[in-house]
């Protein structure tokens, strides 16, 4: 793809806007990546210069172009059962405790296209023998990207992702869709009923009053600078019930970040 030129001041404008809006911190080495991602959106609009696209974003009083810009620049890689030792920890340490509770609240706070939230839902149900037995259990799943949230709501994925899901759970909660020539599968309505997908920006105030039994905040902090990471962890900590857990990505760590959580094991922390 032949991209238009982006000069340093244009890069600086976009870099600052993205950082201030959602915390993603882009170094100059990411210029090419940013250009490619923005250009996909510009191409749809028939715009061939970054300066013109910048003006288009600023002139859009509805704010919807800004939403699309943020959709374009976020990195959304995810998988079912990603970093599977977290789900082993949930099964062995967390779900047995949750079984004693009537109300269960879980938050997947950078859920991308939903695989993380559906993995939580299927492992939770599995731990409870497939039925919640009248418990009030909810998984809140949030992300900044409306494009990812639309995919998550749909709950349809390519069948090549099925091998990531243990066979028993796959058979119970995933159904191959014949109308897609067997290329896509759909997660069950039982899983969907447990989850609420919402748009939420991790670096702004959260419109939440709940505290959670655990929060998964995985593979998003890595894109933030240290200051925003510290603020994020401090804010999330207040949303964890005492005794509850925070899971971060394996390539992330709270080492060197001011925080009040107890280290449990690599990438797992507990609120005391
Ligand atoms: C790499 S994905 C991680 C998905 C999943 N948690 C996992 O570990 O597989 C990072 C997600 O963070 C989202 N994100 C980035 N900045 C955000 C922000 N300020 N608020 C909410 N979500 C954000 C992106 O849209 C993206 O879907």
PDB file of N, CA, C and O in Angstrom, residues 159-229:
ATOM      1  N   UNK A 159     -13.917 -20.709  12.886  1.00  0.00           N
ATOM      2  CA  UNK A 159     -13.770 -22.040  13.503  1.00  0.00           C
ATOM      3  C   UNK A 159     -12.313 -22.388  13.813  1.00  0.00           C
ATOM      4  O   UNK A 159     -12.063 -23.236  14.667  1.00  0.00           O
ATOM      5  N   UNK A 160     -11.367 -21.702  13.159  1.00  0.00           N
ATOM      6  CA  UNK A 160      -9.968 -22.048  13.477  1.00  0.00           C
ATOM      7  C   UNK A 160      -9.590 -21.639  14.906  1.00  0.00           C
ATOM      8  O   UNK A 160      -8.522 -21.966  15.388  1.00  0.00           O
ATOM      9  N   UNK A 161     -10.488 -20.924  15.599  1.00  0.00           N
ATOM     10  CA  UNK A 161     -10.222 -20.599  17.010  1.00  0.00           C
ATOM     11  C   UNK A 161     -10.730 -21.683  17.964  1.00  0.00           C
ATOM     12  O   UNK A 161     -10.403 -21.673  19.149  1.00  0.00           O
ATOM     13  N   UNK A 162     -11.541 -22.604  17.440  1.00  0.00           N
ATOM     14  CA  UNK A 162     -12.132 -23.629  18.316  1.00  0.00           C
ATOM     15  C   UNK A 162     -11.096 -24.477  19.062  1.00  0.00           C
ATOM     16  O   UNK A 162     -11.300 -24.795  20.238  1.00  0.00           O
ATOM     17  N   UNK A 163      -9.978 -24.849  18.415  1.00  0.00           N
ATOM     18  CA  UNK A 163      -9.004 -25.688  19.138  1.00  0.00           C
ATOM     19  C   UNK A 163      -8.444 -25.027  20.402  1.00  0.00           C
ATOM     20  O   UNK A 163      -7.886 -25.718  21.257  1.00  0.00           O
ATOM     21  N   UNK A 164      -8.594 -23.707  20.529  1.00  0.00           N
ATOM     22  CA  UNK A 164      -8.102 -23.029  21.741  1.00  0.00           C
ATOM     23  C   UNK A 164      -8.998 -23.329  22.945  1.00  0.00           C
ATOM     24  O   UNK A 164      -8.602 -23.118  24.092  1.00  0.00           O
ATOM     25  N   UNK A 165     -10.206 -23.795  22.661  1.00  0.00           N
ATOM     26  CA  UNK A 165     -11.193 -24.029  23.726  1.00  0.00           C
ATOM     27  C   UNK A 165     -11.212 -25.520  24.060  1.00  0.00           C
ATOM     28  O   UNK A 165     -11.331 -26.350  23.154  1.00  0.00           O
ATOM     29  N   UNK A 166     -11.080 -25.887  25.349  1.00  0.00           N
ATOM     30  CA  UNK A 166     -11.110 -27.315  25.696  1.00  0.00           C
ATOM     31  C   UNK A 166     -12.369 -27.989  25.141  1.00  0.00           C
ATOM     32  O   UNK A 166     -13.445 -27.377  25.121  1.00  0.00           O
ATOM     33  N   UNK A 167     -12.207 -29.243  24.731  1.00  0.00           N
ATOM     34  CA  UNK A 167     -13.263 -29.921  23.981  1.00  0.00           C
ATOM     35  C   UNK A 167     -14.613 -29.937  24.700  1.00  0.00           C
ATOM     36  O   UNK A 167     -15.661 -29.694  24.096  1.00  0.00           O
ATOM     37  N   UNK A 168     -14.577 -30.198  25.995  1.00  0.00           N
ATOM     38  CA  UNK A 168     -15.841 -30.288  26.750  1.00  0.00           C
ATOM     39  C   UNK A 168     -16.593 -28.953  26.665  1.00  0.00           C
ATOM     40  O   UNK A 168     -17.813 -28.913  26.442  1.00  0.00           O
ATOM     41  N   UNK A 169     -15.860 -27.856  26.821  1.00  0.00           N
ATOM     42  CA  UNK A 169     -16.500 -26.528  26.805  1.00  0.00           C
ATOM     43  C   UNK A 169     -16.938 -26.160  25.389  1.00  0.00           C
ATOM     44  O   UNK A 169     -17.987 -25.549  25.180  1.00  0.00           O
ATOM     45  N   UNK A 170     -16.123 -26.544  24.443  1.00  0.00           N
ATOM     46  CA  UNK A 170     -16.436 -26.301  23.034  1.00  0.00           C
ATOM     47  C   UNK A 170     -17.766 -26.971  22.678  1.00  0.00           C
ATOM     48  O   UNK A 170     -18.649 -26.372  22.083  1.00  0.00           O
ATOM     49  N   UNK A 171     -17.904 -28.228  23.107  1.00  0.00           N
ATOM     50  CA  UNK A 171     -19.132 -28.963  22.785  1.00  0.00           C
ATOM     51  C   UNK A 171     -20.338 -28.357  23.490  1.00  0.00           C
ATOM     52  O   UNK A 171     -21.444 -28.348  22.964  1.00  0.00           O
ATOM     53  N   UNK A 172     -20.101 -27.833  24.679  1.00  0.00           N
ATOM     54  CA  UNK A 172     -21.224 -27.320  25.468  1.00  0.00           C
ATOM     55  C   UNK A 172     -21.644 -25.906  25.049  1.00  0.00           C
ATOM     56  O   UNK A 172     -22.819 -25.582  25.060  1.00  0.00           O
ATOM     57  N   UNK A 173     -20.672 -25.063  24.692  1.00  0.00           N
ATOM     58  CA  UNK A 173     -20.992 -23.632  24.549  1.00  0.00           C
ATOM     59  C   UNK A 173     -20.765 -23.036  23.158  1.00  0.00           C
ATOM     60  O   UNK A 173     -20.944 -21.834  22.976  1.00  0.00           O
ATOM     61  N   UNK A 174     -20.326 -23.856  22.198  1.00  0.00           N
ATOM     62  CA  UNK A 174     -20.040 -23.301  20.867  1.00  0.00           C
ATOM     63  C   UNK A 174     -20.767 -24.119  19.808  1.00  0.00           C
ATOM     64  O   UNK A 174     -20.755 -25.349  19.878  1.00  0.00           O
ATOM     65  N   UNK A 175     -21.368 -23.410  18.863  1.00  0.00           N
ATOM     66  CA  UNK A 175     -22.103 -24.124  17.822  1.00  0.00           C
ATOM     67  C   UNK A 175     -21.651 -23.645  16.446  1.00  0.00           C
ATOM     68  O   UNK A 175     -21.694 -22.433  16.154  1.00  0.00           O
ATOM     69  N   UNK A 176     -21.217 -24.601  15.618  1.00  0.00           N
ATOM     70  CA  UNK A 176     -20.784 -24.237  14.262  1.00  0.00           C
ATOM     71  C   UNK A 176     -22.002 -23.824  13.452  1.00  0.00           C
ATOM     72  O   UNK A 176     -23.068 -24.442  13.553  1.00  0.00           O
ATOM     73  N   UNK A 177     -21.859 -22.753  12.677  1.00  0.00           N
ATOM     74  CA  UNK A 177     -23.000 -22.206  11.934  1.00  0.00           C
ATOM     75  C   UNK A 177     -23.017 -22.757  10.509  1.00  0.00           C
ATOM     76  O   UNK A 177     -22.145 -22.405   9.696  1.00  0.00           O
ATOM     77  N   UNK A 178     -24.010 -23.615  10.183  1.00  0.00           N
ATOM     78  CA  UNK A 178     -24.052 -24.214   8.843  1.00  0.00           C
ATOM     79  C   UNK A 178     -24.154 -23.151   7.751  1.00  0.00           C
ATOM     80  O   UNK A 178     -23.582 -23.299   6.675  1.00  0.00           O
ATOM     81  N   UNK A 179     -24.857 -22.040   8.051  1.00  0.00           N
ATOM     82  CA  UNK A 179     -25.056 -21.007   7.019  1.00  0.00           C
ATOM     83  C   UNK A 179     -23.760 -20.286   6.640  1.00  0.00           C
ATOM     84  O   UNK A 179     -23.729 -19.504   5.699  1.00  0.00           O
ATOM     85  N   UNK A 180     -22.683 -20.535   7.401  1.00  0.00           N
ATOM     86  CA  UNK A 180     -21.386 -19.934   7.046  1.00  0.00           C
ATOM     87  C   UNK A 180     -20.483 -20.982   6.391  1.00  0.00           C
ATOM     88  O   UNK A 180     -19.258 -20.826   6.389  1.00  0.00           O
ATOM     89  N   UNK A 181     -21.092 -22.057   5.887  1.00  0.00           N
ATOM     90  CA  UNK A 181     -20.340 -23.188   5.323  1.00  0.00           C
ATOM     91  C   UNK A 181     -19.367 -23.761   6.337  1.00  0.00           C
ATOM     92  O   UNK A 181     -18.263 -24.187   5.997  1.00  0.00           O
ATOM     93  N   UNK A 182     -19.776 -23.699   7.592  1.00  0.00           N
ATOM     94  CA  UNK A 182     -18.943 -24.269   8.649  1.00  0.00           C
ATOM     95  C   UNK A 182     -17.708 -23.447   8.959  1.00  0.00           C
ATOM     96  O   UNK A 182     -16.793 -23.920   9.627  1.00  0.00           O
ATOM     97  N   UNK A 183     -17.672 -22.193   8.503  1.00  0.00           N
ATOM     98  CA  UNK A 183     -16.456 -21.389   8.729  1.00  0.00           C
ATOM     99  C   UNK A 183     -16.496 -20.599  10.030  1.00  0.00           C
ATOM    100  O   UNK A 183     -15.471 -20.136  10.514  1.00  0.00           O
ATOM    101  N   UNK A 184     -17.707 -20.399  10.568  1.00  0.00           N
ATOM    102  CA  UNK A 184     -17.838 -19.607  11.798  1.00  0.00           C
ATOM    103  C   UNK A 184     -18.580 -20.418  12.854  1.00  0.00           C
ATOM    104  O   UNK A 184     -19.387 -21.285  12.528  1.00  0.00           O
ATOM    105  N   UNK A 185     -18.306 -20.104  14.127  1.00  0.00           N
ATOM    106  CA  UNK A 185     -19.132 -20.685  15.179  1.00  0.00           C
ATOM    107  C   UNK A 185     -19.715 -19.563  16.029  1.00  0.00           C
ATOM    108  O   UNK A 185     -19.243 -18.420  15.995  1.00  0.00           O
ATOM    109  N   UNK A 186     -20.739 -19.930  16.783  1.00  0.00           N
ATOM    110  CA  UNK A 186     -21.461 -18.957  17.605  1.00  0.00           C
ATOM    111  C   UNK A 186     -21.381 -19.410  19.057  1.00  0.00           C
ATOM    112  O   UNK A 186     -21.563 -20.593  19.339  1.00  0.00           O
ATOM    113  N   UNK A 187     -21.109 -18.478  19.977  1.00  0.00           N
ATOM    114  CA  UNK A 187     -21.142 -18.866  21.396  1.00  0.00           C
ATOM    115  C   UNK A 187     -22.601 -18.960  21.843  1.00  0.00           C
ATOM    116  O   UNK A 187     -23.477 -18.296  21.280  1.00  0.00           O
ATOM    117  N   UNK A 188     -22.845 -19.749  22.870  1.00  0.00           N
ATOM    118  CA  UNK A 188     -24.235 -20.037  23.256  1.00  0.00           C
ATOM    119  C   UNK A 188     -24.914 -18.838  23.914  1.00  0.00           C
ATOM    120  O   UNK A 188     -24.261 -17.954  24.476  1.00  0.00           O
ATOM    121  N   UNK A 189     -26.244 -18.862  23.877  1.00  0.00           N
ATOM    122  CA  UNK A 189     -27.003 -17.771  24.498  1.00  0.00           C
ATOM    123  C   UNK A 189     -26.831 -17.791  26.016  1.00  0.00           C
ATOM    124  O   UNK A 189     -26.948 -16.754  26.675  1.00  0.00           O
ATOM    125  N   UNK A 190     -26.502 -18.946  26.571  1.00  0.00           N
ATOM    126  CA  UNK A 190     -26.258 -19.024  28.023  1.00  0.00           C
ATOM    127  C   UNK A 190     -25.038 -18.171  28.404  1.00  0.00           C
ATOM    128  O   UNK A 190     -25.045 -17.476  29.420  1.00  0.00           O
ATOM    129  N   UNK A 191     -24.012 -18.199  27.563  1.00  0.00           N
ATOM    130  CA  UNK A 191     -22.839 -17.352  27.828  1.00  0.00           C
ATOM    131  C   UNK A 191     -23.194 -15.885  27.634  1.00  0.00           C
ATOM    132  O   UNK A 191     -22.870 -15.030  28.458  1.00  0.00           O
ATOM    133  N   UNK A 192     -23.887 -15.616  26.529  1.00  0.00           N
ATOM    134  CA  UNK A 192     -24.224 -14.219  26.219  1.00  0.00           C
ATOM    135  C   UNK A 192     -25.052 -13.585  27.331  1.00  0.00           C
ATOM    136  O   UNK A 192     -24.886 -12.408  27.647  1.00  0.00           O
ATOM    137  N   UNK A 193     -25.933 -14.391  27.930  1.00  0.00           N
ATOM    138  CA  UNK A 193     -26.822 -13.858  28.967  1.00  0.00           C
ATOM    139  C   UNK A 193     -26.042 -13.398  30.202  1.00  0.00           C
ATOM    140  O   UNK A 193     -26.518 -12.564  30.971  1.00  0.00           O
ATOM    141  N   UNK A 194     -24.841 -13.921  30.369  1.00  0.00           N
ATOM    142  CA  UNK A 194     -24.039 -13.549  31.552  1.00  0.00           C
ATOM    143  C   UNK A 194     -23.300 -12.225  31.373  1.00  0.00           C
ATOM    144  O   UNK A 194     -22.851 -11.627  32.344  1.00  0.00           O
ATOM    145  N   UNK A 195     -23.126 -11.806  30.113  1.00  0.00           N
ATOM    146  CA  UNK A 195     -22.196 -10.700  29.822  1.00  0.00           C
ATOM    147  C   UNK A 195     -22.921  -9.451  29.349  1.00  0.00           C
ATOM    148  O   UNK A 195     -23.865  -9.522  28.563  1.00  0.00           O
ATOM    149  N   UNK A 196     -22.455  -8.290  29.818  1.00  0.00           N
ATOM    150  CA  UNK A 196     -22.900  -6.993  29.278  1.00  0.00           C
ATOM    151  C   UNK A 196     -21.693  -6.326  28.639  1.00  0.00           C
ATOM    152  O   UNK A 196     -20.689  -6.102  29.329  1.00  0.00           O
ATOM    153  N   UNK A 197     -21.773  -6.016  27.356  1.00  0.00           N
ATOM    154  CA  UNK A 197     -20.690  -5.304  26.674  1.00  0.00           C
ATOM    155  C   UNK A 197     -21.009  -3.813  26.654  1.00  0.00           C
ATOM    156  O   UNK A 197     -22.128  -3.418  26.297  1.00  0.00           O
ATOM    157  N   UNK A 198     -20.042  -2.997  27.037  1.00  0.00           N
ATOM    158  CA  UNK A 198     -20.237  -1.544  27.082  1.00  0.00           C
ATOM    159  C   UNK A 198     -18.965  -0.825  26.631  1.00  0.00           C
ATOM    160  O   UNK A 198     -17.872  -1.329  26.819  1.00  0.00           O
ATOM    161  N   UNK A 199     -19.134   0.405  26.111  1.00  0.00           N
ATOM    162  CA  UNK A 199     -17.948   1.211  25.788  1.00  0.00           C
ATOM    163  C   UNK A 199     -17.511   1.952  27.046  1.00  0.00           C
ATOM    164  O   UNK A 199     -18.330   2.624  27.686  1.00  0.00           O
ATOM    165  N   UNK A 200     -16.266   1.832  27.399  1.00  0.00           N
ATOM    166  CA  UNK A 200     -15.740   2.537  28.581  1.00  0.00           C
ATOM    167  C   UNK A 200     -14.275   2.862  28.329  1.00  0.00           C
ATOM    168  O   UNK A 200     -13.514   2.030  27.833  1.00  0.00           O
ATOM    169  N   UNK A 201     -13.923   4.110  28.650  1.00  0.00           N
ATOM    170  CA  UNK A 201     -12.546   4.564  28.474  1.00  0.00           C
ATOM    171  C   UNK A 201     -11.805   4.422  29.798  1.00  0.00           C
ATOM    172  O   UNK A 201     -12.182   5.040  30.805  1.00  0.00           O
ATOM    173  N   UNK A 202     -10.753   3.627  29.792  1.00  0.00           N
ATOM    174  CA  UNK A 202     -10.044   3.336  31.044  1.00  0.00           C
ATOM    175  C   UNK A 202      -9.350   4.544  31.650  1.00  0.00           C
ATOM    176  O   UNK A 202      -8.994   4.509  32.821  1.00  0.00           O
ATOM    177  N   UNK A 203      -9.120   5.588  30.866  1.00  0.00           N
ATOM    178  CA  UNK A 203      -8.416   6.728  31.466  1.00  0.00           C
ATOM    179  C   UNK A 203      -9.363   7.871  31.856  1.00  0.00           C
ATOM    180  O   UNK A 203      -8.922   8.953  32.207  1.00  0.00           O
ATOM    181  N   UNK A 204     -10.669   7.615  31.757  1.00  0.00           N
ATOM    182  CA  UNK A 204     -11.622   8.621  32.260  1.00  0.00           C
ATOM    183  C   UNK A 204     -12.392   8.058  33.448  1.00  0.00           C
ATOM    184  O   UNK A 204     -12.293   6.870  33.733  1.00  0.00           O
ATOM    185  N   UNK A 205     -13.176   8.918  34.101  1.00  0.00           N
ATOM    186  CA  UNK A 205     -13.972   8.445  35.240  1.00  0.00           C
ATOM    187  C   UNK A 205     -14.860   7.282  34.805  1.00  0.00           C
ATOM    188  O   UNK A 205     -15.389   7.294  33.688  1.00  0.00           O
ATOM    189  N   UNK A 206     -15.037   6.298  35.679  1.00  0.00           N
ATOM    190  CA  UNK A 206     -15.884   5.152  35.321  1.00  0.00           C
ATOM    191  C   UNK A 206     -17.298   5.354  35.876  1.00  0.00           C
ATOM    192  O   UNK A 206     -17.445   5.629  37.063  1.00  0.00           O
ATOM    193  N   UNK A 207     -18.314   5.155  35.037  1.00  0.00           N
ATOM    194  CA  UNK A 207     -19.689   5.293  35.536  1.00  0.00           C
ATOM    195  C   UNK A 207     -20.149   4.001  36.226  1.00  0.00           C
ATOM    196  O   UNK A 207     -21.157   3.406  35.863  1.00  0.00           O
ATOM    197  N   UNK A 208     -19.391   3.550  37.215  1.00  0.00           N
ATOM    198  CA  UNK A 208     -19.668   2.254  37.851  1.00  0.00           C
ATOM    199  C   UNK A 208     -19.796   2.438  39.354  1.00  0.00           C
ATOM    200  O   UNK A 208     -19.020   3.184  39.952  1.00  0.00           O
ATOM    201  N   UNK A 209     -20.740   1.698  39.934  1.00  0.00           N
ATOM    202  CA  UNK A 209     -20.877   1.762  41.388  1.00  0.00           C
ATOM    203  C   UNK A 209     -20.527   0.423  42.043  1.00  0.00           C
ATOM    204  O   UNK A 209     -20.474   0.305  43.242  1.00  0.00           O
ATOM    205  N   UNK A 210     -20.280  -0.584  41.194  1.00  0.00           N
ATOM    206  CA  UNK A 210     -20.049  -1.943  41.696  1.00  0.00           C
ATOM    207  C   UNK A 210     -18.586  -2.155  42.077  1.00  0.00           C
ATOM    208  O   UNK A 210     -17.706  -1.528  41.502  1.00  0.00           O
ATOM    209  N   UNK A 211     -18.350  -3.055  43.004  1.00  0.00           N
ATOM    210  CA  UNK A 211     -16.995  -3.590  43.173  1.00  0.00           C
ATOM    211  C   UNK A 211     -17.009  -5.025  42.653  1.00  0.00           C
ATOM    212  O   UNK A 211     -18.033  -5.712  42.723  1.00  0.00           O
ATOM    213  N   UNK A 212     -15.855  -5.460  42.153  1.00  0.00           N
ATOM    214  CA  UNK A 212     -15.810  -6.730  41.426  1.00  0.00           C
ATOM    215  C   UNK A 212     -15.018  -7.789  42.196  1.00  0.00           C
ATOM    216  O   UNK A 212     -14.053  -7.469  42.897  1.00  0.00           O
ATOM    217  N   UNK A 213     -15.426  -9.046  41.999  1.00  0.00           N
ATOM    218  CA  UNK A 213     -14.690 -10.159  42.607  1.00  0.00           C
ATOM    219  C   UNK A 213     -13.324 -10.302  41.952  1.00  0.00           C
ATOM    220  O   UNK A 213     -12.359 -10.657  42.607  1.00  0.00           O
ATOM    221  N   UNK A 214     -13.284 -10.055  40.651  1.00  0.00           N
ATOM    222  CA  UNK A 214     -11.977  -9.912  40.005  1.00  0.00           C
ATOM    223  C   UNK A 214     -12.108  -9.079  38.740  1.00  0.00           C
ATOM    224  O   UNK A 214     -13.188  -8.979  38.148  1.00  0.00           O
ATOM    225  N   UNK A 215     -10.987  -8.457  38.405  1.00  0.00           N
ATOM    226  CA  UNK A 215     -10.916  -7.655  37.177  1.00  0.00           C
ATOM    227  C   UNK A 215      -9.803  -8.231  36.313  1.00  0.00           C
ATOM    228  O   UNK A 215      -8.706  -8.502  36.808  1.00  0.00           O
ATOM    229  N   UNK A 216     -10.096  -8.426  35.041  1.00  0.00           N
ATOM    230  CA  UNK A 216      -9.034  -8.734  34.087  1.00  0.00           C
ATOM    231  C   UNK A 216      -8.721  -7.466  33.316  1.00  0.00           C
ATOM    232  O   UNK A 216      -9.607  -6.909  32.650  1.00  0.00           O
ATOM    233  N   UNK A 217      -7.490  -7.008  33.450  1.00  0.00           N
ATOM    234  CA  UNK A 217      -7.036  -5.822  32.716  1.00  0.00           C
ATOM    235  C   UNK A 217      -5.748  -6.237  32.013  1.00  0.00           C
ATOM    236  O   UNK A 217      -4.647  -5.955  32.480  1.00  0.00           O
ATOM    237  N   UNK A 218      -5.911  -6.963  30.922  1.00  0.00           N
ATOM    238  CA  UNK A 218      -4.752  -7.635  30.335  1.00  0.00           C
ATOM    239  C   UNK A 218      -4.407  -7.058  28.965  1.00  0.00           C
ATOM    240  O   UNK A 218      -5.268  -6.846  28.122  1.00  0.00           O
ATOM    241  N   UNK A 219      -3.126  -6.826  28.789  1.00  0.00           N
ATOM    242  CA  UNK A 219      -2.582  -6.419  27.489  1.00  0.00           C
ATOM    243  C   UNK A 219      -3.154  -5.111  26.960  1.00  0.00           C
ATOM    244  O   UNK A 219      -3.408  -4.961  25.769  1.00  0.00           O
ATOM    245  N   UNK A 220      -3.374  -4.183  27.873  1.00  0.00           N
ATOM    246  CA  UNK A 220      -3.767  -2.829  27.465  1.00  0.00           C
ATOM    247  C   UNK A 220      -2.829  -1.804  28.104  1.00  0.00           C
ATOM    248  O   UNK A 220      -2.384  -0.859  27.453  1.00  0.00           O
ATOM    249  N   UNK A 221      -2.488  -2.050  29.373  1.00  0.00           N
ATOM    250  CA  UNK A 221      -1.605  -1.147  30.115  1.00  0.00           C
ATOM    251  C   UNK A 221      -0.256  -0.983  29.412  1.00  0.00           C
ATOM    252  O   UNK A 221       0.402   0.042  29.524  1.00  0.00           O
ATOM    253  N   UNK A 222       0.108  -2.017  28.674  1.00  0.00           N
ATOM    254  CA  UNK A 222       1.392  -2.033  27.972  1.00  0.00           C
ATOM    255  C   UNK A 222       1.500  -0.869  26.968  1.00  0.00           C
ATOM    256  O   UNK A 222       2.585  -0.431  26.617  1.00  0.00           O
ATOM    257  N   UNK A 223       0.340  -0.353  26.534  1.00  0.00           N
ATOM    258  CA  UNK A 223       0.341   0.755  25.567  1.00  0.00           C
ATOM    259  C   UNK A 223       0.338   2.125  26.245  1.00  0.00           C
ATOM    260  O   UNK A 223       0.345   3.146  25.570  1.00  0.00           O
ATOM    261  N   UNK A 224       0.265   2.146  27.577  1.00  0.00           N
ATOM    262  CA  UNK A 224       0.179   3.409  28.317  1.00  0.00           C
ATOM    263  C   UNK A 224       1.556   3.801  28.854  1.00  0.00           C
ATOM    264  O   UNK A 224       2.410   2.934  29.079  1.00  0.00           O
ATOM    265  N   UNK A 225       1.746   5.096  29.117  1.00  0.00           N
ATOM    266  CA  UNK A 225       3.000   5.476  29.773  1.00  0.00           C
ATOM    267  C   UNK A 225       2.854   5.231  31.280  1.00  0.00           C
ATOM    268  O   UNK A 225       1.766   4.946  31.786  1.00  0.00           O
ATOM    269  N   UNK A 226       3.983   5.329  31.967  1.00  0.00           N
ATOM    270  CA  UNK A 226       4.046   4.949  33.376  1.00  0.00           C
ATOM    271  C   UNK A 226       3.033   5.702  34.240  1.00  0.00           C
ATOM    272  O   UNK A 226       2.381   5.133  35.119  1.00  0.00           O
ATOM    273  N   UNK A 227       2.885   6.982  33.942  1.00  0.00           N
ATOM    274  CA  UNK A 227       1.966   7.812  34.709  1.00  0.00           C
ATOM    275  C   UNK A 227       0.523   7.297  34.586  1.00  0.00           C
ATOM    276  O   UNK A 227      -0.188   7.133  35.578  1.00  0.00           O
ATOM    277  N   UNK A 228       0.113   7.027  33.355  1.00  0.00           N
ATOM    278  CA  UNK A 228      -1.252   6.524  33.128  1.00  0.00           C
ATOM    279  C   UNK A 228      -1.414   5.103  33.674  1.00  0.00           C
ATOM    280  O   UNK A 228      -2.497   4.734  34.134  1.00  0.00           O
ATOM    281  N   UNK A 229      -0.338   4.314  33.632  1.00  0.00           N
ATOM    282  CA  UNK A 229      -0.411   2.951  34.202  1.00  0.00           C
ATOM    283  C   UNK A 229      -0.689   3.035  35.699  1.00  0.00           C
ATOM    284  O   UNK A 229      -1.545   2.335  36.230  1.00  0.00           O
TER     285      UNK A 229
END
